[in-house]
mmCIF file of C-alpha atoms in Angstrom:
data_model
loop_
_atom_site.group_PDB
_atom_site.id
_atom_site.type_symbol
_atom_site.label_atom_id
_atom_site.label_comp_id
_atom_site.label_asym_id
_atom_site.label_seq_id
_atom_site.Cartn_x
_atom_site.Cartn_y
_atom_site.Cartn_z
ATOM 1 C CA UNK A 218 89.983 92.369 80.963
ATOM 2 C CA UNK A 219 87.032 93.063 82.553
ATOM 3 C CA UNK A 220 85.767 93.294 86.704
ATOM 4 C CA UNK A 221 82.544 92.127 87.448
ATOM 5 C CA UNK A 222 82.512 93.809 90.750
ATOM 6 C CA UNK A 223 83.753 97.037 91.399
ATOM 7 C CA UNK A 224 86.100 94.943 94.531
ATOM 8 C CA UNK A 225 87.210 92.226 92.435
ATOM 9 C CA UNK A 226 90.761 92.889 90.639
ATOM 10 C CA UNK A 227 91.988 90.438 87.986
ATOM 11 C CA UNK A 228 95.199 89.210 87.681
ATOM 12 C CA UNK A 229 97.126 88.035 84.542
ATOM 13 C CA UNK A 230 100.917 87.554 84.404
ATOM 14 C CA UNK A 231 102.678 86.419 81.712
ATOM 15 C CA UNK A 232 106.330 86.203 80.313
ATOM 16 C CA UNK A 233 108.025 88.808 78.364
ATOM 17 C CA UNK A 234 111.712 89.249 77.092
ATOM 18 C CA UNK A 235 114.071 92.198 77.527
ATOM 19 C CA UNK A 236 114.384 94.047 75.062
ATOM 20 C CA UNK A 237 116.469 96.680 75.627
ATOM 21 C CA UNK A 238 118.078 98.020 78.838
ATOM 22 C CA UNK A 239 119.681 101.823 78.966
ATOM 23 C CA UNK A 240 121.945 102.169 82.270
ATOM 24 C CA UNK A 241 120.907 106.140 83.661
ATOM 25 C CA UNK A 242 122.422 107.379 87.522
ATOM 26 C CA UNK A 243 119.520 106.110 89.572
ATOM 27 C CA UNK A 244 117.107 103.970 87.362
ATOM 28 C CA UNK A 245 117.435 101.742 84.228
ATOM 29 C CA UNK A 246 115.064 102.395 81.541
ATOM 30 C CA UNK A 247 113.672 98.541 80.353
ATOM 31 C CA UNK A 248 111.695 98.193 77.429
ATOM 32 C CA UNK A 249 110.482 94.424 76.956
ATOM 33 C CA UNK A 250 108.051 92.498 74.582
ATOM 34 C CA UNK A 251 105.180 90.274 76.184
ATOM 35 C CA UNK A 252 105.515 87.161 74.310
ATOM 36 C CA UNK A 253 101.730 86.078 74.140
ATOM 37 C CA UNK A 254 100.392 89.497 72.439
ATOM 38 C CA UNK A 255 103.460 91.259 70.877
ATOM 39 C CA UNK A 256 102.807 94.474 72.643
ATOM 40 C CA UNK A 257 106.189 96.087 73.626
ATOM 41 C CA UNK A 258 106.045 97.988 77.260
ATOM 42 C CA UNK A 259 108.156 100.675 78.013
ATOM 43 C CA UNK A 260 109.371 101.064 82.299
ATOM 44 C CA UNK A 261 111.246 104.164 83.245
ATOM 45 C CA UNK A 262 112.167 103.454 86.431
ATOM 46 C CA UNK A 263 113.620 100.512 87.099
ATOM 47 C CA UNK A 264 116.256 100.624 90.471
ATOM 48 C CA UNK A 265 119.788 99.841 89.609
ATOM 49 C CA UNK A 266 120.816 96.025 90.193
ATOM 50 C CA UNK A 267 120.108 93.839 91.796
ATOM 51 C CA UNK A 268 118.953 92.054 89.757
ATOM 52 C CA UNK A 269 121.315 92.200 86.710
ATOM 53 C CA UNK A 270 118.847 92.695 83.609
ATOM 54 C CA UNK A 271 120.201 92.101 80.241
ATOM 55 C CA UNK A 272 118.796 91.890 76.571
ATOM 56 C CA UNK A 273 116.791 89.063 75.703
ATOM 57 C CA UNK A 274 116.593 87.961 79.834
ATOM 58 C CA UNK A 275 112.739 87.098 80.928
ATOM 59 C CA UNK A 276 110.909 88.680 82.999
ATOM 60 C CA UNK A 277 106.980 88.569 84.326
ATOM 61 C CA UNK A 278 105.299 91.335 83.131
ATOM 62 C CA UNK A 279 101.701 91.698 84.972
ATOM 63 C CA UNK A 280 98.312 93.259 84.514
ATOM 64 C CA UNK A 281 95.855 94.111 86.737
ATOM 65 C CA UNK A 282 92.405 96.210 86.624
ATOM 66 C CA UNK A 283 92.005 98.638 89.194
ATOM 67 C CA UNK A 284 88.525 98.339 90.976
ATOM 68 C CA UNK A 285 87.821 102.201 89.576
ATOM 69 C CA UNK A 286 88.799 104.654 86.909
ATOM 70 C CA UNK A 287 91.273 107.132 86.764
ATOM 71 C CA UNK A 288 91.884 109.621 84.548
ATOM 72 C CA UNK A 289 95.203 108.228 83.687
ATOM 73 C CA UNK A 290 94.137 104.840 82.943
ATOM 74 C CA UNK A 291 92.156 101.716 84.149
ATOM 75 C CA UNK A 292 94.552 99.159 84.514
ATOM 76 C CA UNK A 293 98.267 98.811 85.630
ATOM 77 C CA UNK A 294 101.171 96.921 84.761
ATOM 78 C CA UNK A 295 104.135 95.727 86.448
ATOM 79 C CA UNK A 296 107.325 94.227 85.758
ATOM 80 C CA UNK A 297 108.416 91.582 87.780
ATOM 81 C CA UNK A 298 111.314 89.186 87.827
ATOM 82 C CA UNK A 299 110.617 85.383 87.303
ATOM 83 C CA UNK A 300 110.956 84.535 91.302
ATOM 84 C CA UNK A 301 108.403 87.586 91.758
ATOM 85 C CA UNK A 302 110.235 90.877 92.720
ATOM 86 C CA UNK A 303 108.683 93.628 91.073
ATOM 87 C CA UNK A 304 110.539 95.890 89.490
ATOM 88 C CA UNK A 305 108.748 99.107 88.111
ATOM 89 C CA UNK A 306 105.041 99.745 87.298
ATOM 90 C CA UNK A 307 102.849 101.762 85.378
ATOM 91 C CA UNK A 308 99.240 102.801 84.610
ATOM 92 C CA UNK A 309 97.407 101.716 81.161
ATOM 93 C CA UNK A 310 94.291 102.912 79.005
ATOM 94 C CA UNK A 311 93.324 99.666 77.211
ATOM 95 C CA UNK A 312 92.745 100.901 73.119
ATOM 96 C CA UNK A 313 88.904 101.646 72.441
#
């Protein structure tokens, strides 16, 4: 992904499927798999239903580039379900 202009921010959302779901007190940890790449994303903080979430369930999985750097990462990902509520998001360092 790449910004031509340091205001522009490009969007990409894509499905992914559920891997995994572990039930804590206050959050459920998700792990999924987006579909189109492969890559397997890992959100720690997803609130407790709604919605239910359950292996092999889609869900939207996001990217976006930020319009500047941070130490932590250029880019951010969210997890979304397929009528658009987000549900947990994180920062990313694409690979160099």
């Amino acid at each position: 992904m790449y910004c031509e202009t340091p205001d522009e921010i490009k969007k990409i959302k894509r499905k992914c499927i559920v891997l995994n779901v572990i039930e804590a007190k206050a959050w459920r940890n998700v792990a999924v798999m987006d579909l189109t790449t492969k890559q397997k994303y890992f959100f720690g903080k997803v609130k407790q239903e709604p919605p239910v979430i359950n292996p092999k369930d889609e869900l939207f999985i996001g990217y976006e580039d930020l319009p500047y750097d941070l130490p932590s990462g250029t880019h951010k990902i969210v997890l979304m379900t397929l009528d658009g509520m987000l549900l947990d998001w994180a920062m990313i360092s694409p690979k160099v």
